[in-house]
PDB file of C-alpha atoms in Angstrom:
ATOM      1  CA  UNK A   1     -31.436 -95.066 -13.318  1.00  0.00           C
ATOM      2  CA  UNK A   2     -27.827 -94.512 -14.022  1.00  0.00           C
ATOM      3  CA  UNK A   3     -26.337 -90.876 -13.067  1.00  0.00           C
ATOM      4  CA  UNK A   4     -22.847 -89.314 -12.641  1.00  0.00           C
ATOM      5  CA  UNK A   5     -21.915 -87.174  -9.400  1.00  0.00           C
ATOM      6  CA  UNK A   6     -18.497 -86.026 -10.288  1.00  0.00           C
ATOM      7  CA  UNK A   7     -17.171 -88.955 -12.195  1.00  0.00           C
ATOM      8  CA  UNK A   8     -18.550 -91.894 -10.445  1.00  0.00           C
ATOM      9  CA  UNK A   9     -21.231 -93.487 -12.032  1.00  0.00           C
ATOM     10  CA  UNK A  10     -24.331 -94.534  -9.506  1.00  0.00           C
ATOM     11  CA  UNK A  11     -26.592 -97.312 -10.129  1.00  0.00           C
ATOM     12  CA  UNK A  12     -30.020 -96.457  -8.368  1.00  0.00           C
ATOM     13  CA  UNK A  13     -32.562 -99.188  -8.655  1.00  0.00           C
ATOM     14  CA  UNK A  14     -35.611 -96.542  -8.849  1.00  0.00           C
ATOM     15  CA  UNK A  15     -36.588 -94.464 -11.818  1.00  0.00           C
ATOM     16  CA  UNK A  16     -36.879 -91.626 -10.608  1.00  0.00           C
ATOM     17  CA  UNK A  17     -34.775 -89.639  -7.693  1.00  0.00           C
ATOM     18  CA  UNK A  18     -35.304 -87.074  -5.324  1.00  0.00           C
ATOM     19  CA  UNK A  19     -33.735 -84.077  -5.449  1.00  0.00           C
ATOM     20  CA  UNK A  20     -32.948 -84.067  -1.070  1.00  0.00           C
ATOM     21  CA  UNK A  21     -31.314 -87.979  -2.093  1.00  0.00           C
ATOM     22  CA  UNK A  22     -28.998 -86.907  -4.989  1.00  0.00           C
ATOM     23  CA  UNK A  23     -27.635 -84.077  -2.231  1.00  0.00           C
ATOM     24  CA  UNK A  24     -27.372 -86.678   0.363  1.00  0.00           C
ATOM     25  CA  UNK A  25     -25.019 -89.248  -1.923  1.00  0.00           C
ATOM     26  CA  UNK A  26     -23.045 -86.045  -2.687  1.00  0.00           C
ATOM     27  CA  UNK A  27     -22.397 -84.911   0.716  1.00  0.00           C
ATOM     28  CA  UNK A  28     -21.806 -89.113   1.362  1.00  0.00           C
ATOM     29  CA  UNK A  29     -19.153 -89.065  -1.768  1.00  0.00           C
ATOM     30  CA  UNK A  30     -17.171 -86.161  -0.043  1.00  0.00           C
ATOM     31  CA  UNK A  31     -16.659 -87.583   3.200  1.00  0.00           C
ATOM     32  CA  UNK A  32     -15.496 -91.079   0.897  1.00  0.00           C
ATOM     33  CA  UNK A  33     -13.354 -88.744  -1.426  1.00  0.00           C
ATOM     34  CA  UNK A  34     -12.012 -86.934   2.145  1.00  0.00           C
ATOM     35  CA  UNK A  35     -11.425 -90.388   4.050  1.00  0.00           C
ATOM     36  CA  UNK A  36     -13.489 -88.664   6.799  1.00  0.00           C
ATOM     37  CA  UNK A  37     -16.659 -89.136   9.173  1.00  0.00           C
ATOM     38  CA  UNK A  38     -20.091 -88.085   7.947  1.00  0.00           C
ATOM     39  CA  UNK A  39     -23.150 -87.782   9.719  1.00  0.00           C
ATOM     40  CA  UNK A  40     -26.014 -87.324   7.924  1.00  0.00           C
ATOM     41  CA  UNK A  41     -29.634 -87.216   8.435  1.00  0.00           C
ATOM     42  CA  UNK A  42     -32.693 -87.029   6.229  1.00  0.00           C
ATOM     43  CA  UNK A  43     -36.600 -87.505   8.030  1.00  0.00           C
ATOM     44  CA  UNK A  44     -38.033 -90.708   7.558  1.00  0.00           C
ATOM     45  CA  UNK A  45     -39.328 -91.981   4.276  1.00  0.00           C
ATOM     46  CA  UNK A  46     -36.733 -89.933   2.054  1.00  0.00           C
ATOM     47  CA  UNK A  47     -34.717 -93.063   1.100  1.00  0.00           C
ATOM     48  CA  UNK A  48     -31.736 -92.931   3.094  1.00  0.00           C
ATOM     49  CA  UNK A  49     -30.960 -96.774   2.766  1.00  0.00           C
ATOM     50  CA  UNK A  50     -31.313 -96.782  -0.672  1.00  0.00           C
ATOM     51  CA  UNK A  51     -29.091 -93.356  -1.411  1.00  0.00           C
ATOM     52  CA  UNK A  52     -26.607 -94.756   0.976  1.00  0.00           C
ATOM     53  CA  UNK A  53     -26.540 -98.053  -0.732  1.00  0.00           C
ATOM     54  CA  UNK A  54     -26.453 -97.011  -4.387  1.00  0.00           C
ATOM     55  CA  UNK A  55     -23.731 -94.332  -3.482  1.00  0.00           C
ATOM     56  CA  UNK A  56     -21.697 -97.138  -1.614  1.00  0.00           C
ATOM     57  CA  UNK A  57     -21.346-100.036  -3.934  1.00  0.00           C
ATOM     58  CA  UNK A  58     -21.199 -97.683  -6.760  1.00  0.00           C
ATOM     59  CA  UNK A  59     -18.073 -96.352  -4.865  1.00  0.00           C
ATOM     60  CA  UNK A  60     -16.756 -99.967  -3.891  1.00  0.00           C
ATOM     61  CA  UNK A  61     -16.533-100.815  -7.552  1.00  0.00           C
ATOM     62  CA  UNK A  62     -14.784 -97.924  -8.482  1.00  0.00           C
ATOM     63  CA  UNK A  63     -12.575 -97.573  -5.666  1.00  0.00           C
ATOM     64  CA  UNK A  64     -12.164-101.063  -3.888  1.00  0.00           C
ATOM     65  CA  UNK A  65      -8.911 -99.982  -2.287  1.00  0.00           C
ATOM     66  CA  UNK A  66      -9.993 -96.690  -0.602  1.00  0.00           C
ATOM     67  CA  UNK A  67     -13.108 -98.678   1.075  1.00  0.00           C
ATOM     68  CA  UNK A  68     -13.059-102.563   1.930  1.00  0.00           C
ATOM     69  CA  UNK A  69     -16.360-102.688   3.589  1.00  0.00           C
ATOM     70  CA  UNK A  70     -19.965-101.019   4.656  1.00  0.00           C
ATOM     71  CA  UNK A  71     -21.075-101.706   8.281  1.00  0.00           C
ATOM     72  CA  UNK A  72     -24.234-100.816   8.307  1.00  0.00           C
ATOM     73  CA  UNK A  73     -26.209-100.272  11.788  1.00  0.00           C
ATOM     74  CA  UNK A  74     -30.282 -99.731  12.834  1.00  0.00           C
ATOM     75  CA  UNK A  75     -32.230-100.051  15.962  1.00  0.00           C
ATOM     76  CA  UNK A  76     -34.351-102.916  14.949  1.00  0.00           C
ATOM     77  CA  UNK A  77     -34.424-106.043  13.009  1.00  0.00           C
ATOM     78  CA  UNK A  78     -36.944-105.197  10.752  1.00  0.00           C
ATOM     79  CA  UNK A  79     -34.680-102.457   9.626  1.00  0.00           C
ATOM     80  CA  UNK A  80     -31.942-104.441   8.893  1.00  0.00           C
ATOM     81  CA  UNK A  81     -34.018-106.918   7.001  1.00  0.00           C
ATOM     82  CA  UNK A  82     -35.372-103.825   4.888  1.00  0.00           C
ATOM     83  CA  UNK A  83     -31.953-102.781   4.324  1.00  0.00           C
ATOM     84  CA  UNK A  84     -30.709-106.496   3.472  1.00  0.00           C
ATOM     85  CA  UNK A  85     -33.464-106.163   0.924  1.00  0.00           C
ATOM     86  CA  UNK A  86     -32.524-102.568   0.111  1.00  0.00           C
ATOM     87  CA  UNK A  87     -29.241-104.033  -0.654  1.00  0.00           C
ATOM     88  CA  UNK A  88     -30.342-107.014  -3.162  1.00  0.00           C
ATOM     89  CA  UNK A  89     -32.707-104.694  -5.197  1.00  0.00           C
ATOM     90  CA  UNK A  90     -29.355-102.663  -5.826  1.00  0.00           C
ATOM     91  CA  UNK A  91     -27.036-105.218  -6.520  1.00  0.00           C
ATOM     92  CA  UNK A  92     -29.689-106.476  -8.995  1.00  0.00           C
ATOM     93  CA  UNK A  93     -29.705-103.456 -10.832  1.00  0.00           C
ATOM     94  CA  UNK A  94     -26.318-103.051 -11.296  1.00  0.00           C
ATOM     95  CA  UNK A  95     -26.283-106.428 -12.520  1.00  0.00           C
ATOM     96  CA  UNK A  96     -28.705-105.980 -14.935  1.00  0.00           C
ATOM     97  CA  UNK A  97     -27.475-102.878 -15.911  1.00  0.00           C
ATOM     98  CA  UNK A  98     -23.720-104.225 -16.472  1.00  0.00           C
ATOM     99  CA  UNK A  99     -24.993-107.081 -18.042  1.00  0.00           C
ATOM    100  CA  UNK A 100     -26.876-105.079 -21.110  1.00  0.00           C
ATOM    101  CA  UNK A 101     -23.846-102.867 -21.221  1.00  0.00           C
ATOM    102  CA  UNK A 102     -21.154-105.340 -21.615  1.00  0.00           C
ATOM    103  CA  UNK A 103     -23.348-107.362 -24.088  1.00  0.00           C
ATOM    104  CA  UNK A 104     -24.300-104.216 -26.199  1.00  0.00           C
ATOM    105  CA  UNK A 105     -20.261-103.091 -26.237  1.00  0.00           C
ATOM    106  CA  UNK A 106     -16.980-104.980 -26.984  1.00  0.00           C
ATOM    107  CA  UNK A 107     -15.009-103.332 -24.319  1.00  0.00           C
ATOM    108  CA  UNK A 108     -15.333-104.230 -21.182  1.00  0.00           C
ATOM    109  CA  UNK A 109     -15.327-100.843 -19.106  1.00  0.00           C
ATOM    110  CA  UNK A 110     -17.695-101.641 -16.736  1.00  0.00           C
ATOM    111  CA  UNK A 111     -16.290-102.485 -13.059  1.00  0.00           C
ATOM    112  CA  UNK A 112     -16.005-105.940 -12.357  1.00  0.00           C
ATOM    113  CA  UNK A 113     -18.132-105.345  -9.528  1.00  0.00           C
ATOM    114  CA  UNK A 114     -21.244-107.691  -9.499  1.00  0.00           C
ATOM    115  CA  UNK A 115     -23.371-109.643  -6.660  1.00  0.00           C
ATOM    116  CA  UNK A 116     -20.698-112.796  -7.126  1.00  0.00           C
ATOM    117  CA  UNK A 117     -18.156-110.822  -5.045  1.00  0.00           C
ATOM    118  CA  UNK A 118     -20.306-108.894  -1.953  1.00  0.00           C
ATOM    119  CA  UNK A 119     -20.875-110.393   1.198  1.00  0.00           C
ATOM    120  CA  UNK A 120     -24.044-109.142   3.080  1.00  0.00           C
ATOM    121  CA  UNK A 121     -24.122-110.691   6.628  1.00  0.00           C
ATOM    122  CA  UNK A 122     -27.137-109.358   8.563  1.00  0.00           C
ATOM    123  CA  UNK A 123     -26.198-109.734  12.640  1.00  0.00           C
ATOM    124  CA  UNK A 124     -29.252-109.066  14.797  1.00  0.00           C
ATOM    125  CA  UNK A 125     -30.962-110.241  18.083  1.00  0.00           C
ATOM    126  CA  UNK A 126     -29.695-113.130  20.569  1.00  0.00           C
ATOM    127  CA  UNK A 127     -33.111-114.706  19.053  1.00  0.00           C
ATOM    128  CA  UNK A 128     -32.252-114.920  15.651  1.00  0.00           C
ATOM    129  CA  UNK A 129     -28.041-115.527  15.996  1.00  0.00           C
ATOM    130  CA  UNK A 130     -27.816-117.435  19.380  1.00  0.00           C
ATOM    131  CA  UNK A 131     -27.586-121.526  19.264  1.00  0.00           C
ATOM    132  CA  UNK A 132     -27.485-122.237  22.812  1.00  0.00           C
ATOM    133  CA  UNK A 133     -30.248-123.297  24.109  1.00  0.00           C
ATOM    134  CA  UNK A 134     -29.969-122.073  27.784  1.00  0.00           C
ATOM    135  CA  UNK A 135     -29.056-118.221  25.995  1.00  0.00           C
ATOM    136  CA  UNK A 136     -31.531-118.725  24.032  1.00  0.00           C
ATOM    137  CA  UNK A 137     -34.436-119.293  26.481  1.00  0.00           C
ATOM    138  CA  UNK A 138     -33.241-116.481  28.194  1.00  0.00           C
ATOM    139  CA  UNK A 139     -35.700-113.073  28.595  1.00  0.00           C
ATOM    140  CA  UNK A 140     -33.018-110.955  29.651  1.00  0.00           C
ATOM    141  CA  UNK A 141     -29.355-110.154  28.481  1.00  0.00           C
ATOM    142  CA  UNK A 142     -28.250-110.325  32.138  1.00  0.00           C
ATOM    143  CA  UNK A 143     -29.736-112.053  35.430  1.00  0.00           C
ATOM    144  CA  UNK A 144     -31.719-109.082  37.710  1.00  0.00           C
TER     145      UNK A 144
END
């Protein structure tokens, strides 16, 4: 699903969108357009990640020198590897999406914003990142 809030054009990889997500990549677009902090929350479930991830890379490709990069933080690995996958699924789209667009159209006004130019590195425990084998073996961070 393509949609406009204000003039930037988000790719969201779902057809259909919830009402409480649309208001959550506006308030997210504000604190982008206002260079400021933003806390938001939504309860679990709502599709936070992928709101925050449409919004985003929409907003990268259209703005690439207001925002250089997303740093995304969770609790747990498994979150990270949802949002990792969150991430591809959203990327795809927009590929897709740019893809029929600039084949169907002999100007090219999409972005040149595609998954050839974004960097995802997922950073997580000592067990997945850490090569030393002493660290490694370790149960505990620090010795009691």
């Amino acid at each position: 699903m393509r949609f406009f809030i204000d003039e930037l054009e988000v790719f969201f990889p779902y057809t259909y969108i919830y009402p409480e997500q649309f208001r959550y990549m506006q308030t997210l677009k504000k604190s982008l357009d206002a260079k400021g902090e933003c806390i938001l929350e939504m309860p679990s479930g709502t599709g936070k990640t992928v709101s925050l991830l449409a919004l985003i890379t929409s907003y990268l490709a259209v703005y690439p020198e207001r925002t250089k990069k997303l740093l995304y933080c969770s609790r747990t690995v498994s979150e990270i590897e949802k949002a990792v996958e969150e991430l591809k699924r959203v990327v795809a789209y927009r590929d897709q999406e740019l893809g029929a667009a600039s084949s169907s159209s002999s100007s090219s006004s999409a972005p040149p914003f595609t998954s050839s130019n974004i960097l995802c590195i997922a950073l997580s425990s000592r067990r997945n990142l850490c090569i030393h084998p002493t660290v490694v073996d370790r149960k505990r961070a620090f010795p009691p």
